[in-house]
Coordinates of C-alpha atoms and ligand atoms in Angstrom, one line a residue:
M1 CA 1.8 -24.9 -43.0
T2 CA 1.6 -21.2 -41.5
V3 CA 4.2 -20.2 -39.2
E4 CA 3.6 -17.2 -36.4
T5 CA 6.4 -16.0 -35.1
R6 CA 5.7 -13.8 -31.7
T7 CA 8.3 -11.8 -29.6
T8 CA 6.6 -10.9 -25.7
I9 CA 8.0 -9.6 -23.6
Q10 CA 7.6 -9.6 -19.1
L11 CA 8.4 -6.8 -17.0
G12 CA 11.6 -8.6 -15.5
D13 CA 13.0 -7.8 -19.2
I14 CA 12.9 -5.2 -19.3
T15 CA 15.7 -3.3 -18.3
E16 CA 15.5 -0.1 -19.2
V17 CA 13.1 2.9 -19.9
E18 CA 13.7 6.2 -21.7
I19 CA 12.5 9.0 -22.1
E20 CA 13.7 11.1 -25.7
C21 CA 12.6 15.0 -26.5
T22 CA 10.8 15.7 -29.9
K23 CA 13.0 18.0 -30.5
C24 CA 16.8 17.6 -29.5
H25 CA 16.1 13.8 -29.7
A26 CA 18.4 13.2 -26.5
R27 CA 17.3 10.7 -24.4
I28 CA 17.4 10.2 -20.7
I29 CA 17.4 6.1 -19.2
W30 CA 16.4 4.5 -16.0
N31 CA 16.8 1.1 -14.6
P32 CA 13.4 0.1 -12.9
R33 CA 15.1 -1.7 -10.1
D34 CA 16.9 1.3 -9.3
A35 CA 15.1 2.8 -5.3
D36 CA 14.6 6.1 -6.2
H37 CA 14.3 7.8 -9.8
F38 CA 14.9 11.3 -10.7
I39 CA 12.9 12.7 -13.3
P40 CA 13.3 15.7 -14.8
L41 CA 10.5 18.4 -15.7
L42 CA 12.6 19.9 -18.3
C43 CA 15.3 18.9 -21.4
K44 CA 18.6 18.5 -19.2
K45 CA 20.1 19.6 -22.9
C46 CA 17.9 22.3 -24.5
D47 CA 15.7 23.1 -21.8
T48 CA 12.5 21.5 -23.5
P49 CA 9.6 21.1 -21.0
F50 CA 9.1 17.6 -20.4
F51 CA 5.8 17.8 -17.7
I52 CA 4.1 20.0 -15.2
R53 CA 6.2 20.0 -11.4
N54 CA 3.0 17.3 -9.8
S55 CA 1.4 17.0 -12.5
Q56 CA -0.8 13.7 -12.7
E57 CA 1.3 12.4 -16.0
H58 CA 4.7 13.0 -13.8
R59 CA 3.1 10.9 -11.5
D60 CA 2.5 8.2 -13.0
L61 CA 6.0 8.3 -14.7
L62 CA 7.7 7.9 -11.8
Q63 CA 4.5 5.5 -11.0
L64 CA 5.3 3.3 -13.8
L65 CA 9.0 2.4 -12.8
S66 CA 7.9 1.6 -9.8
L67 CA 4.8 -1.1 -11.1
I68 CA 8.0 -2.6 -13.7
N69 CA 10.0 -3.3 -10.7
T70 CA 7.2 -4.5 -8.8
Y71 CA 4.9 -6.9 -11.5
S72 CA 9.5 -8.0 -12.9
H73 CA 8.7 -11.0 -10.1
T74 CA 5.2 -12.6 -10.3
G75 CA 4.6 -15.7 -8.1
N76 CA 2.4 -18.0 -10.4
Y77 CA 1.5 -16.2 -13.5
H78 CA 4.0 -14.9 -16.2
L79 CA 2.7 -10.9 -17.6
R80 CA 3.6 -11.1 -21.3
F81 CA 3.5 -7.7 -23.9
S82 CA 3.7 -8.4 -27.7
L83 CA 5.9 -6.6 -29.2
G84 CA 4.5 -5.5 -33.0
N85 CA 8.0 -4.8 -34.1
P86 CA 10.8 -5.7 -32.3
E87 CA 13.5 -5.0 -34.7
A88 CA 13.2 -1.7 -35.2
T89 CA 16.0 0.5 -33.7
R90 CA 16.6 4.0 -33.0
S91 CA 20.5 6.2 -32.5
C92 CA 20.3 8.9 -30.0
P93 CA 22.3 10.3 -28.1
I94 CA 22.1 9.8 -24.7
L95 CA 21.7 11.9 -21.2
T96 CA 22.6 10.3 -18.0
K97 CA 21.6 11.2 -15.0
E98 CA 23.8 14.2 -12.8
Ligands
ZN1 ZN1 15.8 18.3 -26.0

């Protein structure tokens, strides 16, 4: 007999969404349940540009945060995502919103 273990999450399981600077590895974390999200255009620690103001990518990230919240509360179905390697973790400094 073969046993396969699958790890899935629902959008309601997501408590934080983070962005990590590829240069200094600082992170910014958002709670998708918050009403408004401020997404900076630059890294607050090293000023590496993240987004172009009003770009599609910047707007899409704002929408993604909103959609996570919207689809966390589904009615007659469960929307699930499988994780490839849930044991993978990262350790990085965290920048908080100001
Ligand atoms: Zn940075």
